[in-house]
Coordinates of C-alpha atoms in Angstrom, one line a residue:
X1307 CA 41.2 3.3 8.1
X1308 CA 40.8 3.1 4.5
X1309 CA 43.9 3.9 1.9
X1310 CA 43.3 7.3 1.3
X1311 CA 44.1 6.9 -2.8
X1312 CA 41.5 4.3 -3.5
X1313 CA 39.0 7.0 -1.5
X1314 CA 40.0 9.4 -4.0
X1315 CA 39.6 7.2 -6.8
X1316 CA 35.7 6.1 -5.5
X1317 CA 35.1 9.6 -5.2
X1318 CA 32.4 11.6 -3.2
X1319 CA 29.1 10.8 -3.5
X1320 CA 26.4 13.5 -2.2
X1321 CA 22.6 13.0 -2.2
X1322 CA 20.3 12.7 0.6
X1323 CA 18.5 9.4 2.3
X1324 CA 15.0 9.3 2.8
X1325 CA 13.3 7.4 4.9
X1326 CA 9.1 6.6 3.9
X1327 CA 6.8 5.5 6.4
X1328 CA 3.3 5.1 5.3
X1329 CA 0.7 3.7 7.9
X1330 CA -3.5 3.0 7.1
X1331 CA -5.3 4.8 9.5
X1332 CA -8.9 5.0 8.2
X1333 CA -10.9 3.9 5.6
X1334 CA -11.0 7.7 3.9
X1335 CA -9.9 11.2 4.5
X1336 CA -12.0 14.0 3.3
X1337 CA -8.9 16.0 1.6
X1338 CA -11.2 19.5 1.2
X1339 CA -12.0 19.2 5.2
X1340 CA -8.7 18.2 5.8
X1341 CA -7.3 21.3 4.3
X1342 CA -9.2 23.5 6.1
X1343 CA -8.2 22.1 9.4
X1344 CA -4.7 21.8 8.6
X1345 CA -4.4 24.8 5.9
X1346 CA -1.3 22.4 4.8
X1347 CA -0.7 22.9 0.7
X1348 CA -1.4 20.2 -2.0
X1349 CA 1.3 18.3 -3.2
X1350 CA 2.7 19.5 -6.8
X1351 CA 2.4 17.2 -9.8
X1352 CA 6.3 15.5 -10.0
X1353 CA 8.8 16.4 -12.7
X1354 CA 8.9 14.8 -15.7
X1355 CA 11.9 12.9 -17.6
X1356 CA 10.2 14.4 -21.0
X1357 CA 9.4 17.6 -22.0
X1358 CA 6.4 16.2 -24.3
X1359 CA 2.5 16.3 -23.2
X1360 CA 3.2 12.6 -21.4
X1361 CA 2.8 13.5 -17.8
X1362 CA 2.1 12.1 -14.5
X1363 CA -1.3 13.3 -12.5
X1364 CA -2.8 12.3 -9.2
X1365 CA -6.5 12.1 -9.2
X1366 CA -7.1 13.6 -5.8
X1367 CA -3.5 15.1 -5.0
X1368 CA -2.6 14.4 -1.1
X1369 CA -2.3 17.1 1.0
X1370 CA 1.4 17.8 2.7
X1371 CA 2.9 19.7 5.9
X1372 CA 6.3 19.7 7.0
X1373 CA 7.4 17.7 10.2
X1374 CA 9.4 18.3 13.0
X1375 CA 12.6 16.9 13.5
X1376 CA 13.6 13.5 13.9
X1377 CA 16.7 13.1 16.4
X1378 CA 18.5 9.5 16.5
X1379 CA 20.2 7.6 19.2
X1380 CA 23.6 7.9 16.8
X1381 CA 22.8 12.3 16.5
X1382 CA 21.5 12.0 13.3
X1383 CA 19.0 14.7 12.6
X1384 CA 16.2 14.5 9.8
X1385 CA 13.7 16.7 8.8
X1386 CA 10.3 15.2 7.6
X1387 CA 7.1 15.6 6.0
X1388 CA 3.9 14.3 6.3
X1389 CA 1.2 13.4 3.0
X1390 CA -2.5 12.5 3.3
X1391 CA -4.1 10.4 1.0
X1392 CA -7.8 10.2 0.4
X1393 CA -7.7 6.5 0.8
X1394 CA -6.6 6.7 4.1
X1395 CA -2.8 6.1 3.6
X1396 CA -0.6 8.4 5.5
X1397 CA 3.1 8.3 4.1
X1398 CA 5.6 10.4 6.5
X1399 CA 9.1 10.7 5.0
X1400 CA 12.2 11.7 6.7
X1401 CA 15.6 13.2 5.3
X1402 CA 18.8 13.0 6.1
X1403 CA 21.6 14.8 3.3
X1404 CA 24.5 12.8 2.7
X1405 CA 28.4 13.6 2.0
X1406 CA 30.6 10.6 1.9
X1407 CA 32.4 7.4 -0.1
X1408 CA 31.0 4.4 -0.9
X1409 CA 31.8 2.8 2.6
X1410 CA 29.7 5.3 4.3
X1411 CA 27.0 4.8 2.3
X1412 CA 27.1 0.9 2.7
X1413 CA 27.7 1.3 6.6
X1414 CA 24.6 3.4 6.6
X1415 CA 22.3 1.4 5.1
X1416 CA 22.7 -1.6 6.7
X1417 CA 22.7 0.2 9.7
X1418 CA 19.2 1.8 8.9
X1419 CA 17.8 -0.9 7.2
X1420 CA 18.2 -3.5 10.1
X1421 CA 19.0 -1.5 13.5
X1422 CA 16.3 1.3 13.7
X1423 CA 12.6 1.0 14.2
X1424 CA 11.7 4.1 12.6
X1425 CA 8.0 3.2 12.4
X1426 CA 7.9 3.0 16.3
X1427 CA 9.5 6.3 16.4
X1428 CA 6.9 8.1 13.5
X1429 CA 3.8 6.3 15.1
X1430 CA 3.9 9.1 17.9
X1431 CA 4.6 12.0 15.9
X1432 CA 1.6 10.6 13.4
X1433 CA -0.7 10.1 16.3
X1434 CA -0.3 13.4 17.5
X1435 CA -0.9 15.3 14.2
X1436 CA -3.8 13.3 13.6
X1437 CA -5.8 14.4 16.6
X1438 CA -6.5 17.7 15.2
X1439 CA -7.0 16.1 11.8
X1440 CA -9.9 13.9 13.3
X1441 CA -13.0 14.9 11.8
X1442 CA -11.7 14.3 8.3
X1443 CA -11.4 11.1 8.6
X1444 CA -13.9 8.4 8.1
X1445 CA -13.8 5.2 9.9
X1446 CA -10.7 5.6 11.1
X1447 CA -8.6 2.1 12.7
X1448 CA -8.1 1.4 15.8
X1449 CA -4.7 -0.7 14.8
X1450 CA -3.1 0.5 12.0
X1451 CA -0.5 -1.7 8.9
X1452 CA 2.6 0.1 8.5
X1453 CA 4.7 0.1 5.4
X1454 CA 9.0 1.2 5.6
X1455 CA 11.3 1.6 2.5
X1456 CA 14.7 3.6 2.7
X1457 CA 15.7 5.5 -1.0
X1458 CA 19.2 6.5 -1.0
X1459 CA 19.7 9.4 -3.4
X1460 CA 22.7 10.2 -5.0
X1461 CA 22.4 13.5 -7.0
X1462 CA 26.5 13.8 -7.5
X1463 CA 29.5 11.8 -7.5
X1464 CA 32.8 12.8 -7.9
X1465 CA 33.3 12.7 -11.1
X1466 CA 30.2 12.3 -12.7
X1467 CA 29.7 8.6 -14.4
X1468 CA 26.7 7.4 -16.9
X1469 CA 24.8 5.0 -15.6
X1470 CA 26.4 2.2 -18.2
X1471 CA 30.2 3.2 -15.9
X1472 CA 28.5 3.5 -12.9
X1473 CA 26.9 0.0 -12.9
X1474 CA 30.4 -1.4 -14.5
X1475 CA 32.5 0.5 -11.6
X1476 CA 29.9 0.2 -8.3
X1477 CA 27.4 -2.1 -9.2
X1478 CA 28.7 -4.4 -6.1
X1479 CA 28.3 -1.6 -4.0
X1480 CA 25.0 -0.6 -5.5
X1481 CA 23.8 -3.9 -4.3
X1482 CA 25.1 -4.1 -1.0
X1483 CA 23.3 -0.2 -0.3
X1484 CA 20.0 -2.2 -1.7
X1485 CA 20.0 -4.8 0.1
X1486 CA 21.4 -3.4 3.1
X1487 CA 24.6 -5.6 3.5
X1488 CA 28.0 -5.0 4.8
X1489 CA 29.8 -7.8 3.3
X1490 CA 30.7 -9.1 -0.1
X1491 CA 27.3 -10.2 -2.2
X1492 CA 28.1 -13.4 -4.2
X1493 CA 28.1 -12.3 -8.3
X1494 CA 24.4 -14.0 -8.7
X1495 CA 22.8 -11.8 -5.9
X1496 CA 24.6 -8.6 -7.5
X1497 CA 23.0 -10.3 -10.5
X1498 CA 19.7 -10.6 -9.2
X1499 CA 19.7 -6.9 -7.4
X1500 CA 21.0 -5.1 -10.7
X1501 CA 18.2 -6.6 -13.2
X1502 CA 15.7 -4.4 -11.4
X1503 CA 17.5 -1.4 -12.4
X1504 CA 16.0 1.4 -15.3
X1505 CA 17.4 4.4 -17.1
X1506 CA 16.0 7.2 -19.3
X1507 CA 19.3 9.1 -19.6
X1508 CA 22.2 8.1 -20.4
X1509 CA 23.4 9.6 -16.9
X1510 CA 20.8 8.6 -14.3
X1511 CA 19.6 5.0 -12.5
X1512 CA 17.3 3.7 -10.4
X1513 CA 17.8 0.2 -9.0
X1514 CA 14.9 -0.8 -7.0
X1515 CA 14.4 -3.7 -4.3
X1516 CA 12.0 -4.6 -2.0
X1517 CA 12.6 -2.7 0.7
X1518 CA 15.5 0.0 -0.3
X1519 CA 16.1 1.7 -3.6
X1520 CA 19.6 3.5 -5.0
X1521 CA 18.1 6.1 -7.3
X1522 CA 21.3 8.3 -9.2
X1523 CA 19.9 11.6 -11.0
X1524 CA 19.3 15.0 -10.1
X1525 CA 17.3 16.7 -7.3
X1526 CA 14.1 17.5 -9.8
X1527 CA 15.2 14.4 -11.9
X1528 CA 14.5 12.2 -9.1
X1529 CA 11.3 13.7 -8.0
X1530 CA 9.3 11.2 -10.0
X1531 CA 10.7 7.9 -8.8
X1532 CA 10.6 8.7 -5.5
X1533 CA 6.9 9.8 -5.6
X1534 CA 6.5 6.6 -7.5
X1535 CA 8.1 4.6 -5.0
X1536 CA 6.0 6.2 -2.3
X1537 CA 2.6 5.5 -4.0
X1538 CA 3.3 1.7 -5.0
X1539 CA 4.0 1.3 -1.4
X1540 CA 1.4 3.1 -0.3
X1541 CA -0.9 0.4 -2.7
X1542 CA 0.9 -2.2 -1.0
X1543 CA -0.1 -1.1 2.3
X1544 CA -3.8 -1.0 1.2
X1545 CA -4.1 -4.3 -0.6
X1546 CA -2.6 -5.8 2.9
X1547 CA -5.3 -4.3 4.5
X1548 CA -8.3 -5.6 2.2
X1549 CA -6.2 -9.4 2.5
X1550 CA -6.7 -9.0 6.3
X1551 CA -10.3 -7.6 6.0
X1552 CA -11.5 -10.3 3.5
X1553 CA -9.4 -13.0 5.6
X1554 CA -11.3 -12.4 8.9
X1555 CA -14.7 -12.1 7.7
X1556 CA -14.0 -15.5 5.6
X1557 CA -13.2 -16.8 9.0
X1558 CA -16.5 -15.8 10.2
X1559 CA -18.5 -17.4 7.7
X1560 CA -16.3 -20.4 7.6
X1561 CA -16.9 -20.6 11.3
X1562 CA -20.5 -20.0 11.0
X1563 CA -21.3 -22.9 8.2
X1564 CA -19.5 -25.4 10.8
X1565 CA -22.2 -24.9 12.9
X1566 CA -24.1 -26.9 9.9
X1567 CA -27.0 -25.6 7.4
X1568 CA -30.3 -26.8 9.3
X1569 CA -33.5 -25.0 8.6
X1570 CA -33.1 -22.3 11.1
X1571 CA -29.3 -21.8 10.7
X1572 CA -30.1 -20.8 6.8
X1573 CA -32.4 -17.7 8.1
X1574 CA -28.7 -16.9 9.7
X1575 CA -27.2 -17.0 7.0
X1576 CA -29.3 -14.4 5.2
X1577 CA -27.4 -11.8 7.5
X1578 CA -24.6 -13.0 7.2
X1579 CA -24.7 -13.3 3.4
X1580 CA -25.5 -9.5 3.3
X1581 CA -22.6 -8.3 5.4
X1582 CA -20.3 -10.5 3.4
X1583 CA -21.6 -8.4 0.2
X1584 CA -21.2 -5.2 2.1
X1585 CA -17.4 -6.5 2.4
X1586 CA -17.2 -7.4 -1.0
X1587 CA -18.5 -4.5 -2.6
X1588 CA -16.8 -2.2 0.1
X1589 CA -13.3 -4.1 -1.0
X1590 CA -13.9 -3.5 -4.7
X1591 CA -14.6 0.6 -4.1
X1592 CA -11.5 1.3 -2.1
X1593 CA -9.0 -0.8 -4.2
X1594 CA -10.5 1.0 -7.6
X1595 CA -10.0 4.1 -5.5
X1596 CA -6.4 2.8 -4.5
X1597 CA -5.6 1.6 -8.5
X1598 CA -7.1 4.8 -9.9
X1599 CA -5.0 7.5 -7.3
X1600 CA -2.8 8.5 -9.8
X1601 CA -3.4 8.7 -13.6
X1602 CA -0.3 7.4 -16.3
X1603 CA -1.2 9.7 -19.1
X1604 CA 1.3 9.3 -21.8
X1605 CA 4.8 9.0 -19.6
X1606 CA 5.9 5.8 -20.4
X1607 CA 8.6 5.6 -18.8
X1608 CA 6.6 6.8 -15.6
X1609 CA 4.3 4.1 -15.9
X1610 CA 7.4 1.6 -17.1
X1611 CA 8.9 2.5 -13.4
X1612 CA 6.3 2.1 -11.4
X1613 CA 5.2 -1.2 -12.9
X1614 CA 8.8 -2.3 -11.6
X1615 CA 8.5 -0.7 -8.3
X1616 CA 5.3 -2.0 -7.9
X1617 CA 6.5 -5.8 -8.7
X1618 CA 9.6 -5.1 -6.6
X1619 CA 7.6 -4.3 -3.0
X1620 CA 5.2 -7.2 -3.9
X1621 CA 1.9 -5.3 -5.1
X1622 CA 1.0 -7.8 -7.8
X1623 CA 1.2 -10.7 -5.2
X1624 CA -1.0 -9.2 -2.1
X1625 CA -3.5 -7.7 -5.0
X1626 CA -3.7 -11.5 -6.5
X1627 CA -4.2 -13.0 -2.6
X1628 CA -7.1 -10.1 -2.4
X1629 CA -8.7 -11.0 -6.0
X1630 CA -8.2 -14.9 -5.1
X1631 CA -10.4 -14.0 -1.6
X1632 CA -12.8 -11.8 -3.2
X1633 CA -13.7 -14.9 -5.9
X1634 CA -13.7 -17.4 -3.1
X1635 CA -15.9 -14.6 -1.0
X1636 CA -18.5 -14.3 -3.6
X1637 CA -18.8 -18.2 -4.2
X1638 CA -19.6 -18.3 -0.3
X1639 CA -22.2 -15.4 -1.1
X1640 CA -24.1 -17.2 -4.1
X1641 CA -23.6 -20.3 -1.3
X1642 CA -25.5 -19.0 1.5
X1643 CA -28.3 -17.2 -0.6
X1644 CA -29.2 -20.0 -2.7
X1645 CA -28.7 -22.2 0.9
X1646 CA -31.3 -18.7 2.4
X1647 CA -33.7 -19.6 -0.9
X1648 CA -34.3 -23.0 -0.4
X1649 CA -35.1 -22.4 3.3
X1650 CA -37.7 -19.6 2.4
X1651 CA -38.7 -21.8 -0.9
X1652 CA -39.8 -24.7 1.9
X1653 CA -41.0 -22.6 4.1
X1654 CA -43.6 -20.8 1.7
X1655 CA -44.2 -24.4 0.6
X1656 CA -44.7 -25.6 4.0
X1657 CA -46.9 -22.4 4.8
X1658 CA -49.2 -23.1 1.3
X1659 CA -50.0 -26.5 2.7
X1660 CA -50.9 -25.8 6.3
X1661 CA -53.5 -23.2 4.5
X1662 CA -54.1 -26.4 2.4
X1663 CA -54.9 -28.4 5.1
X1664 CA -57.0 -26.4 7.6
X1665 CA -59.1 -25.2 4.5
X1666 CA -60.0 -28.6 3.9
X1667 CA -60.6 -29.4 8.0
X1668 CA -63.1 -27.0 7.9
X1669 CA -64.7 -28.0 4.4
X1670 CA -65.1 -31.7 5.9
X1671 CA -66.5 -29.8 8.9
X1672 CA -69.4 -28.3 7.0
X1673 CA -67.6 -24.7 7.7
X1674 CA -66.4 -22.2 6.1
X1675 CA -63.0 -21.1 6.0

């Protein structure tokens, strides 16, 4: 049991720990059909760190209803919430408050971070409030990429530190909730974990990894990081979906110009040269319509923190994998239609000189053509 004096001395820490699933289930949702079958509310714009005209906007806000409860195996009871997005992202988060010392809040997050499935234990719940929500959705997926992050919330802690004391005091332990670790981090991971941290106030924090956060600040105060955290996610999940899309149709075209690039296999590859296209341009619409979901106005620090939540979860690298594929995709396309041109080129060719040729048979013949 730990000494009861240096409990004291840590303090209490209370907050709540969410836990965001987000799973692709279609290609769109129709948000204004949606509503009607659901009649769930749209999601309010997030608070904002200043009081100036910077602010933080969705372009088509998701649509939100609450959730049932979520009992674990330990007794743990969270309440969640479900979010449509019109680019077929759904993100279900879960709840838990939290009372405790710094021990508990370790314990727990390594604990949830490596022991619980809880995307097998949402895919149920999601599968059943989607049923009613089917005719809103366009070309939904018959297997669906699923995204988990855990953000541990601390809105109080006894007594109340800046950011500066709090990183000087707990940053250890700050590191060990983000990474989800019992046991001593060596000074260059603690390092490594605490460089991804940002302030705007003297007296809050957000230190962000790649698959937990530690977000200190208010209930309203923390509203925008978390919604920030949720959407850069919910980018990753779609940027992992166009990497598998363009991957297996490159597959397919690969496998298709092994077969070699004879005469009659080029006509073939006037098909498949048009689906690729549909790919490419169908690709290019949904990840604008991903990039564009939500609007930066003027909140620079908004836009400052999602940039690093975004670089944390690994956005920048799937969406350079998906711009890598959609460059070598279009080569392949200017490939198989200049390969389709020179076939019909020939073949017109071929076609002028049979005319040729049985126009002069029957001029030698003495009849006419």
């Amino acid at each position: 049991m730990p000494d009861p004096s240096i409990q004291s001395a840590e303090g209490t820490l209370r907050g709540a720990v969410l836990v965001l699933l987000q799973f692709d289930v279609c290609e769109t949702i129709r948000l204004d059909q949606l509503r009607e079958l659901i009649r769930a509310r749209t999601i309010e714009p997030p608070s904002l760190k200043q009081p100036a005209l910077g602010y933080v906007r969705y372009e088509r806000p998701p649509i939100v209803e609450p959730l049932g409860t979520l009992m674990l195996e330990s007794g743990e009871r969270l309440q969640g919430e479900i979010k449509y997005f019109d680019y077929g992202v759904l993100s279900v988060i879960f709840e838990l408050p939290f009372v405790g010392d710094w021990e508990k809040l370790t314990s727990l997050a390594s604990r949830w971070v490596w022991d619980i499935d809880f995307a097998a234990q949402a895919t149920e719940i999601v599968r059943g409030r989607l049923e009613r929500a089917a005719p809103a959705l366009i070309k939904p997926y018959k297997q669906w990429l699923s995204e988990d992050y855990l953000i541990f919330h601390i809105r109080e802690i006894d007594p109340l530190p800046s950011a500066a004391d709090l990183i000087q005091q707990h940053g250890a332990r700050i590191a060990q909730v983000v990474r989800g670790d019992t046991g001593k981090l060596a000074e260059s991971e603690c390092h490594e974990v605490l460089q991804s941290r940002i302030s705007y106030y003297a007296n809050d924090l957000a230190v962000i990894g790649w698959n937990a956060a530690f977000v200190y600040d208010s209930t309203s105060g923390a509203e925008t990081a978390i919604q920030l955290l949720e959407y850069a996610n919910s980018q990753l999940l779609e940027f992992r979906h166009y990497d598998d899309l363009l991957t297996e149709e490159l597959e397919r075209v690969y496998t298709l110009l092994d077969g070699g690039t004879g005469f009659f296999m080029r006509w073939r590859l006037a098909r498949s040269a048009t689906r690729l296209h549909t790919v490419l341009l169908d690709v290019m619409e949904l990840t604008e319509h991903a990039d564009n979901a939500i609007k930066f106005l003027s909140d620079m620090f908004s836009a400052r923190l999602y940039k690093l939540a975004a670089l944390k979860v690994g956005v920048p690298d799937y969406k350079e994998l998906v711009t890598r594929k959609v460059s070598t995709a279009e080569e392949l396309y200017r490939f198989m239609v200049d390969q389709f041109n020179q076939s019909r080129a020939f073949f017109l060719e071929l076609t002028v000189v049979i005319i040729l040729v049985i126009e002069l048979v029957y001029l030698f013949r003495g009849k006419p053509f």
